[in-house]
JSON list of C-alpha atoms in Angstrom, two decimals:
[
{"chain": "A", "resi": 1, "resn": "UNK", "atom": "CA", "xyz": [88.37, 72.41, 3.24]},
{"chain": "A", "resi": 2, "resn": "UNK", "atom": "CA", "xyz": [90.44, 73.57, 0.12]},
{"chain": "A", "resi": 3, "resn": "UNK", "atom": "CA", "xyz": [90.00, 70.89, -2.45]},
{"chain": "A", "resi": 4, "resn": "UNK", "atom": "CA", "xyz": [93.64, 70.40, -3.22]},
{"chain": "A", "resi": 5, "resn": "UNK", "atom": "CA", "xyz": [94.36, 70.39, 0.34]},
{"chain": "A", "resi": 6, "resn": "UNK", "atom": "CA", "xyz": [91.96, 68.14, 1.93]},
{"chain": "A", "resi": 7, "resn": "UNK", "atom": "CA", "xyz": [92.75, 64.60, 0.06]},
{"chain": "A", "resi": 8, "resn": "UNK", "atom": "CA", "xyz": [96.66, 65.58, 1.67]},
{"chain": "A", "resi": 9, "resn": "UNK", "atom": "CA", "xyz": [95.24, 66.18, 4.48]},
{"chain": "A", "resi": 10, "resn": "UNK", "atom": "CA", "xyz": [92.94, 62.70, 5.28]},
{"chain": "A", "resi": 11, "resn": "UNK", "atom": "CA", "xyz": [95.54, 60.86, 3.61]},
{"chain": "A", "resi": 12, "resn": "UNK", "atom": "CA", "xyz": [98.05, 61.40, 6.21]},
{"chain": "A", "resi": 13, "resn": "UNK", "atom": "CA", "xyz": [95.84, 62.10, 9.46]},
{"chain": "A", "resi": 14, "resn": "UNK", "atom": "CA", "xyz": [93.37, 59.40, 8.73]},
{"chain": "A", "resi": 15, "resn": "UNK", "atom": "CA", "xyz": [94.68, 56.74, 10.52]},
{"chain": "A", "resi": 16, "resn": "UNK", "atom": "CA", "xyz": [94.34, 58.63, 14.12]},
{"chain": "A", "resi": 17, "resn": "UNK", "atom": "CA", "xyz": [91.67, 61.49, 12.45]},
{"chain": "A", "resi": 18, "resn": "UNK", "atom": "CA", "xyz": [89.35, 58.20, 12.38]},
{"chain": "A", "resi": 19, "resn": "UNK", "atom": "CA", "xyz": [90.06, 56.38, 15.39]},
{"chain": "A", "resi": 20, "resn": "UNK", "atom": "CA", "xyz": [89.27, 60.10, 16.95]},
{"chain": "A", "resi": 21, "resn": "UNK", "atom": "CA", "xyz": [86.61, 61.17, 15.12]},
{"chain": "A", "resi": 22, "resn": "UNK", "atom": "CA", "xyz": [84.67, 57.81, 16.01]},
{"chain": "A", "resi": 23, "resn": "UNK", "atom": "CA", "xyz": [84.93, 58.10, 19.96]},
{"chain": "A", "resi": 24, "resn": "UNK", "atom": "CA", "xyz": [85.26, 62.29, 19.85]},
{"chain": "A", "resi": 25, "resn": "UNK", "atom": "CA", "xyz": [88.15, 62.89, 21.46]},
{"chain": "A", "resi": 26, "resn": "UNK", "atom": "CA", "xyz": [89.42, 65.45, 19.46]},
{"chain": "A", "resi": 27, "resn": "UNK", "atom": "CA", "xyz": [86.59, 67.36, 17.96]},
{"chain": "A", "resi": 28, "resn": "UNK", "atom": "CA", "xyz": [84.27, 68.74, 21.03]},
{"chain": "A", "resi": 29, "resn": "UNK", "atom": "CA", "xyz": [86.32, 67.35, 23.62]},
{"chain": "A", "resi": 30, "resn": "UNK", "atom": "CA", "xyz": [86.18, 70.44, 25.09]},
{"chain": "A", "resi": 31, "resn": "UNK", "atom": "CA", "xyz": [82.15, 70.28, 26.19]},
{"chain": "A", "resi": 32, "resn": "UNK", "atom": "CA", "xyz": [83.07, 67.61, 28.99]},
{"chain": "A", "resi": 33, "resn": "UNK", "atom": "CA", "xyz": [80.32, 65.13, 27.29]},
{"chain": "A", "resi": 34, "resn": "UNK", "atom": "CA", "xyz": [80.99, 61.78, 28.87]},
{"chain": "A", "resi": 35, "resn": "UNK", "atom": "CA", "xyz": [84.42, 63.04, 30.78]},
{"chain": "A", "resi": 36, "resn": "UNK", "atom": "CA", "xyz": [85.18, 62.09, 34.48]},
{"chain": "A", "resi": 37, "resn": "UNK", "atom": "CA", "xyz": [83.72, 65.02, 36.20]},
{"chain": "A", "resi": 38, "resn": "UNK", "atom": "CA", "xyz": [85.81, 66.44, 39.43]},
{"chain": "A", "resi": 39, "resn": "UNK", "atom": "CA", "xyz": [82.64, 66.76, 41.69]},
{"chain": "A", "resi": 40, "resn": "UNK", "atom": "CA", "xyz": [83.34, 67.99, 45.58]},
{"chain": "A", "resi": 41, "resn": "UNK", "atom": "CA", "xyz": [83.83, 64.06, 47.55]},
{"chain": "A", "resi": 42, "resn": "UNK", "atom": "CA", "xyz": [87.55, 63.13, 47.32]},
{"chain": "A", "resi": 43, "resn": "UNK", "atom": "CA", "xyz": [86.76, 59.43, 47.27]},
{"chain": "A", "resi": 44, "resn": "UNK", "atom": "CA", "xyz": [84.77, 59.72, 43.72]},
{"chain": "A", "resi": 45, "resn": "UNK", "atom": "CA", "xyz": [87.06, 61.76, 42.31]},
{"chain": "A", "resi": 46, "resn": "UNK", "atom": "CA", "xyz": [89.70, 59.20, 42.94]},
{"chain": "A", "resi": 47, "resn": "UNK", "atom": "CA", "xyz": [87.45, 56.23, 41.92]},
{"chain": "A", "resi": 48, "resn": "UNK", "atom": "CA", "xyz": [86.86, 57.76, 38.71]},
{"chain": "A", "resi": 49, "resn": "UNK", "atom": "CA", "xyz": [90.66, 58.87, 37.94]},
{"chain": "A", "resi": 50, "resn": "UNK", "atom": "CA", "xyz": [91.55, 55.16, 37.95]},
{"chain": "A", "resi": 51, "resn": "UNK", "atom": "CA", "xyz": [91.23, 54.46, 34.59]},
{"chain": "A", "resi": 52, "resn": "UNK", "atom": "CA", "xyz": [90.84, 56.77, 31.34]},
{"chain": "A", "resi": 53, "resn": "UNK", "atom": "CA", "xyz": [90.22, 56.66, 27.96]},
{"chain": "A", "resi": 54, "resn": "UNK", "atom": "CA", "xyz": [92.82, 56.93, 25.50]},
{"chain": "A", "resi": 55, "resn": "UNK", "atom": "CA", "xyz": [94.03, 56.55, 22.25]},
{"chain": "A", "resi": 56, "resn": "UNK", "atom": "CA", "xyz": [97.15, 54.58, 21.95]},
{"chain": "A", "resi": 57, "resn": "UNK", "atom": "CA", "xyz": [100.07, 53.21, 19.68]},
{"chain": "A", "resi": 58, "resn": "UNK", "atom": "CA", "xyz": [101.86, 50.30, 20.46]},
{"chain": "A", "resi": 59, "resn": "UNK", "atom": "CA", "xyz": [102.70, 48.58, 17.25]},
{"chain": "A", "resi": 60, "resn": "UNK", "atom": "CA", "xyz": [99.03, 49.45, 16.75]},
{"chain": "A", "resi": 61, "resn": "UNK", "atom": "CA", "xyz": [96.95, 52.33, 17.10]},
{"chain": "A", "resi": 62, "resn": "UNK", "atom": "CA", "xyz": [93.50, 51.69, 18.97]},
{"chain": "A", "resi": 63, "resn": "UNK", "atom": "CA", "xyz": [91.47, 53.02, 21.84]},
{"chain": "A", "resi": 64, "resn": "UNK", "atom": "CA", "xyz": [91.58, 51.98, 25.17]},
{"chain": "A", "resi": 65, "resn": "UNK", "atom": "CA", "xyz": [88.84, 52.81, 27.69]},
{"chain": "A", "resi": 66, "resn": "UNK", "atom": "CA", "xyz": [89.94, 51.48, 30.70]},
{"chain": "A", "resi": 67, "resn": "UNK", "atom": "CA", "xyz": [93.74, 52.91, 30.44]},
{"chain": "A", "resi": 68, "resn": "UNK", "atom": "CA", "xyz": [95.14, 53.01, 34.11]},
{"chain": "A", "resi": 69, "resn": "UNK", "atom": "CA", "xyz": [95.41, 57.32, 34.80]},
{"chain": "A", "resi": 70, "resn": "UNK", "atom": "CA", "xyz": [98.10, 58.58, 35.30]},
{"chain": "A", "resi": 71, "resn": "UNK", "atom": "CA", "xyz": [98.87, 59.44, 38.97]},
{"chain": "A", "resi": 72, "resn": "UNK", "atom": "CA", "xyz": [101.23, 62.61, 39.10]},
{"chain": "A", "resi": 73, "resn": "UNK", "atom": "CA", "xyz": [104.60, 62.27, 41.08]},
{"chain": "A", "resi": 74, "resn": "UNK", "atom": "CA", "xyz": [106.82, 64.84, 42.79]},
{"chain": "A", "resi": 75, "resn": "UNK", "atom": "CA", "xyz": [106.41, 68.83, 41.38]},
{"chain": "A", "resi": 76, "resn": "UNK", "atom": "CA", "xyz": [103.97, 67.36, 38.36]},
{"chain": "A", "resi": 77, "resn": "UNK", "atom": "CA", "xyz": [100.31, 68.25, 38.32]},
{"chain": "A", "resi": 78, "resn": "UNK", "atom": "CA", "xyz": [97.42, 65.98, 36.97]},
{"chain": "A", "resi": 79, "resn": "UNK", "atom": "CA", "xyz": [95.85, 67.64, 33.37]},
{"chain": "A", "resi": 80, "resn": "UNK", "atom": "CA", "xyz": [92.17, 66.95, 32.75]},
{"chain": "A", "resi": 81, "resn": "UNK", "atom": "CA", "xyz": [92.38, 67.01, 28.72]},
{"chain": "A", "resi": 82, "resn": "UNK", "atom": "CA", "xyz": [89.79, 69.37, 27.37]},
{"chain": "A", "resi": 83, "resn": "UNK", "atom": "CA", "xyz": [90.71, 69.73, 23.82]},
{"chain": "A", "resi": 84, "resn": "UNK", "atom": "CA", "xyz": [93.55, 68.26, 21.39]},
{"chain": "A", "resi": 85, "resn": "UNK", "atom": "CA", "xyz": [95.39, 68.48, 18.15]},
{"chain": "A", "resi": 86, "resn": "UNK", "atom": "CA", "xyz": [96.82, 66.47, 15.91]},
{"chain": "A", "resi": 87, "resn": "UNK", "atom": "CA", "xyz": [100.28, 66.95, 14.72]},
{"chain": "A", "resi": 88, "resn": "UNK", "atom": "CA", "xyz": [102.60, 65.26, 12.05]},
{"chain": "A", "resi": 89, "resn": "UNK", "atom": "CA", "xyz": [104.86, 63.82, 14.80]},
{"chain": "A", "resi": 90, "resn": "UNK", "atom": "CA", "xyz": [101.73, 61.52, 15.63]},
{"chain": "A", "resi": 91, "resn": "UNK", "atom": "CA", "xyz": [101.97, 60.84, 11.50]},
{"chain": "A", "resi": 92, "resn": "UNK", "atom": "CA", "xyz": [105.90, 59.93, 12.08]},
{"chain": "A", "resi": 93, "resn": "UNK", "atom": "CA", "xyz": [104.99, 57.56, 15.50]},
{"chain": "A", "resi": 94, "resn": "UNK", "atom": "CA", "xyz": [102.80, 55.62, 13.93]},
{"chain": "A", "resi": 95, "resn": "UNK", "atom": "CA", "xyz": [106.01, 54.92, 11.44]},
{"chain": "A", "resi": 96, "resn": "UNK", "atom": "CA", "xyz": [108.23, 54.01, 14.05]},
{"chain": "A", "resi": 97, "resn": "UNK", "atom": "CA", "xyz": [109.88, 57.70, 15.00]},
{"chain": "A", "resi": 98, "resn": "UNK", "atom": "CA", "xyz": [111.47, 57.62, 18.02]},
{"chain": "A", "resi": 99, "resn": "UNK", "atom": "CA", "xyz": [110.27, 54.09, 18.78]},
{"chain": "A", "resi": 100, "resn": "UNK", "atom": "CA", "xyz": [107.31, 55.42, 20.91]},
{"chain": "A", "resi": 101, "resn": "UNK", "atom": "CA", "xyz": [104.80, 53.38, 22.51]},
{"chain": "A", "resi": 102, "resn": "UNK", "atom": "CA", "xyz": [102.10, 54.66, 24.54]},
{"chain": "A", "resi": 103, "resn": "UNK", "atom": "CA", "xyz": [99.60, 57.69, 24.65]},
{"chain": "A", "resi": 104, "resn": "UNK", "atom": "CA", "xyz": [99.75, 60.27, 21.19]},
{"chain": "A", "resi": 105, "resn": "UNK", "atom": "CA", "xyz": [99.26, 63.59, 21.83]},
{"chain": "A", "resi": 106, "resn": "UNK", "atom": "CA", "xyz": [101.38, 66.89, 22.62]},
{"chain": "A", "resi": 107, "resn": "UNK", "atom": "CA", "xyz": [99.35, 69.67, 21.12]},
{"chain": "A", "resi": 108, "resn": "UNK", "atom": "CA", "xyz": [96.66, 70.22, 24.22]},
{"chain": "A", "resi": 109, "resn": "UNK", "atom": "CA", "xyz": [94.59, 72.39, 26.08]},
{"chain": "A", "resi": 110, "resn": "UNK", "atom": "CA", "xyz": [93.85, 71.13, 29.73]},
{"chain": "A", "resi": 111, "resn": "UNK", "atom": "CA", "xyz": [92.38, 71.92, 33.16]},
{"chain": "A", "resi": 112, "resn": "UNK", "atom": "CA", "xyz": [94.23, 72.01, 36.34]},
{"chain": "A", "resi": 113, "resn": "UNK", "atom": "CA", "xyz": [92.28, 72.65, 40.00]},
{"chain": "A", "resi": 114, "resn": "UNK", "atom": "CA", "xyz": [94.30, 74.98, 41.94]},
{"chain": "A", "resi": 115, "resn": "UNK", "atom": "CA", "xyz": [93.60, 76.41, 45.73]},
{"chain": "A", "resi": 116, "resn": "UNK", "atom": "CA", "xyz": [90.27, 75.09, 44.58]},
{"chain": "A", "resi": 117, "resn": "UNK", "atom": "CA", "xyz": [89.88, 76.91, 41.24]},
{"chain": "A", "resi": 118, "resn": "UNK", "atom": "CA", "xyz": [89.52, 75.15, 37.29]},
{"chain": "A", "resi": 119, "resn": "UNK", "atom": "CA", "xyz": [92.20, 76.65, 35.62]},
{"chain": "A", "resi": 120, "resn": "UNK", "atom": "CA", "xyz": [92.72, 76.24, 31.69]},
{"chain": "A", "resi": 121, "resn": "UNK", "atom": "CA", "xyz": [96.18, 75.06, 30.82]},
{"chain": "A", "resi": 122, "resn": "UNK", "atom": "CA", "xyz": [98.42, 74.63, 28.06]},
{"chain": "A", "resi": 123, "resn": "UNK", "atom": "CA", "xyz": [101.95, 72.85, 28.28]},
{"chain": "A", "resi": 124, "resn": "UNK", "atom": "CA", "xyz": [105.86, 73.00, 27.61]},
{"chain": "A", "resi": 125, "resn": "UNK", "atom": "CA", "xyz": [106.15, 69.25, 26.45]},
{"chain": "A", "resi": 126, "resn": "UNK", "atom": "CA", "xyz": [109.70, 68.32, 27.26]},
{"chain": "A", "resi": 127, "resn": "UNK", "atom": "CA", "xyz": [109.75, 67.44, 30.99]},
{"chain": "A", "resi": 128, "resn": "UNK", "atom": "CA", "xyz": [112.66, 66.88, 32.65]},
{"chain": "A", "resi": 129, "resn": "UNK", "atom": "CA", "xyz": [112.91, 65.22, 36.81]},
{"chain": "A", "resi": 130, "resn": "UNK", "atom": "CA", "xyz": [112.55, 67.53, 39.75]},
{"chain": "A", "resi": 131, "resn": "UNK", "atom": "CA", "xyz": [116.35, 67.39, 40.52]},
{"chain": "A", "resi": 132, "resn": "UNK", "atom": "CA", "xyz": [117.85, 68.09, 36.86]},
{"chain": "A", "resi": 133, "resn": "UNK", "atom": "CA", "xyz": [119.27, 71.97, 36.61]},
{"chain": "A", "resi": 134, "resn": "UNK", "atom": "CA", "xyz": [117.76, 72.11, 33.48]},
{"chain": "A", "resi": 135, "resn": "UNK", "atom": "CA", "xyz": [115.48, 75.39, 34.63]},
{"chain": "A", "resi": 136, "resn": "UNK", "atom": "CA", "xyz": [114.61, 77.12, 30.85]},
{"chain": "A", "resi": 137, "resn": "UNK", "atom": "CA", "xyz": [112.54, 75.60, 27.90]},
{"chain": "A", "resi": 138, "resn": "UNK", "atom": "CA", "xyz": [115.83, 74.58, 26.17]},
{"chain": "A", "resi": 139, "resn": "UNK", "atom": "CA", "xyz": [118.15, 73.11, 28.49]},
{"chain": "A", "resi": 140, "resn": "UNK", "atom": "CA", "xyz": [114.90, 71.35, 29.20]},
{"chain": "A", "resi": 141, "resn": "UNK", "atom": "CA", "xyz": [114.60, 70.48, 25.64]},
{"chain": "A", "resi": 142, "resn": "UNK", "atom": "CA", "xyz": [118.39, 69.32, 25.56]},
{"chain": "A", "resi": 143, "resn": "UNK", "atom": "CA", "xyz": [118.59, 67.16, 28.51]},
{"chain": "A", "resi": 144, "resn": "UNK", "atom": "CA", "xyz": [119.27, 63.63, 27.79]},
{"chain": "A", "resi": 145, "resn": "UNK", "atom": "CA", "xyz": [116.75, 62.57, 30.88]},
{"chain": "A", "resi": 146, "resn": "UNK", "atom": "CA", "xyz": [114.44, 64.47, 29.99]},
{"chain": "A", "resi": 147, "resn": "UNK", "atom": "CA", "xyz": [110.85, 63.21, 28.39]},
{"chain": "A", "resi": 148, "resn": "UNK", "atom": "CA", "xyz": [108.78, 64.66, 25.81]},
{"chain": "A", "resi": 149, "resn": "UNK", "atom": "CA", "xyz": [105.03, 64.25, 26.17]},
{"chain": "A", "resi": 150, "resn": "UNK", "atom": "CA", "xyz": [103.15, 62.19, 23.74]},
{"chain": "A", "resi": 151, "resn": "UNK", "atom": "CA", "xyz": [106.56, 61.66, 21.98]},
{"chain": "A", "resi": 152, "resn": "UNK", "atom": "CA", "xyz": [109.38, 59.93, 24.46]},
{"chain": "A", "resi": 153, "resn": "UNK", "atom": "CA", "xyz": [108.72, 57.92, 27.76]},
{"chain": "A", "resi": 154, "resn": "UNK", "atom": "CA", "xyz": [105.27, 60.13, 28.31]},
{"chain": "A", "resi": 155, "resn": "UNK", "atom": "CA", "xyz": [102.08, 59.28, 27.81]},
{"chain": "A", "resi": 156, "resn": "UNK", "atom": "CA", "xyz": [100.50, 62.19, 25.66]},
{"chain": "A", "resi": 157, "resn": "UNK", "atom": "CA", "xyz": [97.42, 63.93, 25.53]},
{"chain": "A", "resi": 158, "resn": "UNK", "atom": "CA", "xyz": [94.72, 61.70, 23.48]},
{"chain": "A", "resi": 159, "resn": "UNK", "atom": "CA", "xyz": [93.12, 60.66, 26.53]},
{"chain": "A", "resi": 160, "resn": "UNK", "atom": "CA", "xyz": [91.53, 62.33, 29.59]},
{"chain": "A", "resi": 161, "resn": "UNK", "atom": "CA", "xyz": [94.23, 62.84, 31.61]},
{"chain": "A", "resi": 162, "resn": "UNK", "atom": "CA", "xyz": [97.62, 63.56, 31.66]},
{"chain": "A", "resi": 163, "resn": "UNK", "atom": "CA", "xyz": [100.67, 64.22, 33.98]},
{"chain": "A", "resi": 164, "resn": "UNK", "atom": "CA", "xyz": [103.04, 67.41, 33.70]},
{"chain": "A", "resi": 165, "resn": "UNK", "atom": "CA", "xyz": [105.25, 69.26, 35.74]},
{"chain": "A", "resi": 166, "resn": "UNK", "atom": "CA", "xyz": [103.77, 72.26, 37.03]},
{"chain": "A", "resi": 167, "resn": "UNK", "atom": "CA", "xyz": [106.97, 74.71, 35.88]},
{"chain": "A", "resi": 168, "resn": "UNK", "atom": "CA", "xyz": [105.63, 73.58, 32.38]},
{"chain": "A", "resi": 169, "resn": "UNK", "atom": "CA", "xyz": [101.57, 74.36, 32.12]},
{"chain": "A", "resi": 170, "resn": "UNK", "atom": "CA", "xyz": [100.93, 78.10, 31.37]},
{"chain": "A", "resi": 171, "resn": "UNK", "atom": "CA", "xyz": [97.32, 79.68, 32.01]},
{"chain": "A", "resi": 172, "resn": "UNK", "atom": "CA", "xyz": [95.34, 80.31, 29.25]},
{"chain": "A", "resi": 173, "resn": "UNK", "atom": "CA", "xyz": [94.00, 83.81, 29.07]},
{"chain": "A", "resi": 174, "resn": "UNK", "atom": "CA", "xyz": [89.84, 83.87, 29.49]},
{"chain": "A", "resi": 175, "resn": "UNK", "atom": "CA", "xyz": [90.15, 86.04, 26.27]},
{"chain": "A", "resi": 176, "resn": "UNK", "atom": "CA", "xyz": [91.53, 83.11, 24.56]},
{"chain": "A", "resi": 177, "resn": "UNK", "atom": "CA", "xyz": [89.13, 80.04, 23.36]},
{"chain": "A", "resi": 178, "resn": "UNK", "atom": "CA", "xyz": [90.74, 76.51, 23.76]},
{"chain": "A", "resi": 179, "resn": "UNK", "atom": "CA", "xyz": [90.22, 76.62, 20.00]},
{"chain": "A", "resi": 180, "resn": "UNK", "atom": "CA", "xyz": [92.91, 78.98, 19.52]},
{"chain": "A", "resi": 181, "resn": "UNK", "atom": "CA", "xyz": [94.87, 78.11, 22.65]},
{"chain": "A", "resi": 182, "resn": "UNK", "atom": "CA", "xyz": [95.51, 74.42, 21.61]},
{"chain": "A", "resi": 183, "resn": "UNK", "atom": "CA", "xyz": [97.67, 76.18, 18.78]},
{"chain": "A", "resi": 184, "resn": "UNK", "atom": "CA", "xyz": [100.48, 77.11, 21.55]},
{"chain": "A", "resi": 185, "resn": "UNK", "atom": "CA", "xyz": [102.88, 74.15, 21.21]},
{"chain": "A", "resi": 186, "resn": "UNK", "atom": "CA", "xyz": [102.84, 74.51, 17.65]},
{"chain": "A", "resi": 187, "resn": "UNK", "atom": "CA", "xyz": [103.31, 78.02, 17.74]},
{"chain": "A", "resi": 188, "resn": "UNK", "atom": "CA", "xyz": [106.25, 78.22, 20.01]}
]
């Protein structure tokens, strides 16, 4: 809230800052208010996975709540979106970089179930197919197949769910408040 810093600030975030700020899908994501719930029958889970809300860009930036989810495919892992960021690459979308059209979002904090345990996530964002022999982050990052979540041919993280591969989510420490953790991506 620095004075000098703060008209810099809404002047270039506003445009998804108030799209986000009016359905809260940035700030206090994290409490779960109004998210699909994962509950213990298989069925509802499902039901409730078919569509999402999320914020998206294509030509325009609006919200759409009944999104189709995203339905993970071989070695990738369904993300329930807990908390996420806003970066200047979501600035530079909105002005045509890289030509993107979808779901924003690649700064994130997320939940995974695994052998029946919530699990708190955070993400590499360039993905690349099960079959490339791009194994580390930047032959990942280099592969001409390869896409970048939120940014090239994958939907992001401004909605409630989202589709990785599991080689890229990382645990996030207990220690470590989704607060701080959603800070990763830009950190790396």
């Amino acid at each position: 809230n620095h004075p000098d810093v703060a008209p810099l600030w809404h002047a270039r975030y506003e445009p998804i800052w108030a799209v986000c700020e009016e359905l809260d899908m940035v700030v206090n994501h994290h409490s779960g208010a109004g998210l699909p719930e994962y509950g213990s029958d298989p069925a509802a889970r499902a039901k409730r996975r078919t569509f999402m809300r999320a914020l998206v860009f294509d030509d325009t930036l609006h919200f759409d709540a009944n999104r189709p989810a995203p339905t993970p495919g071989p070695g990738e892992v369904l993300v329930r979106v807990r908390l996420a960021g806003i970066c200047n690459t979501d600035v530079e979308i909105l002005r045509g970089y890289h030509g993107f059209k979808g779901v924003l979002g690649h700064e994130f904090v997320g939940e995974i179930i695994e052998d029946g345990v919530v699990r708190r996530v955070v993400g590499e964002i360039s993905a690349v197919s099960p079959g490339s022999r791009s194994r580390t982050w930047f032959e990942r990052s280099q592969d001409a197949d390869r896409s970048t979540l939120g940014i090239r041919r994958r939907d992001g993280a401004f909605a409630d769910w989202l589709v990785l591969p599991r080689e890229n989510l990382h645990l996030v420490p207990d220690n470590v408040t989704d607060e701080e953790a959603v800070f990763v991506e830009p950190l790396a």
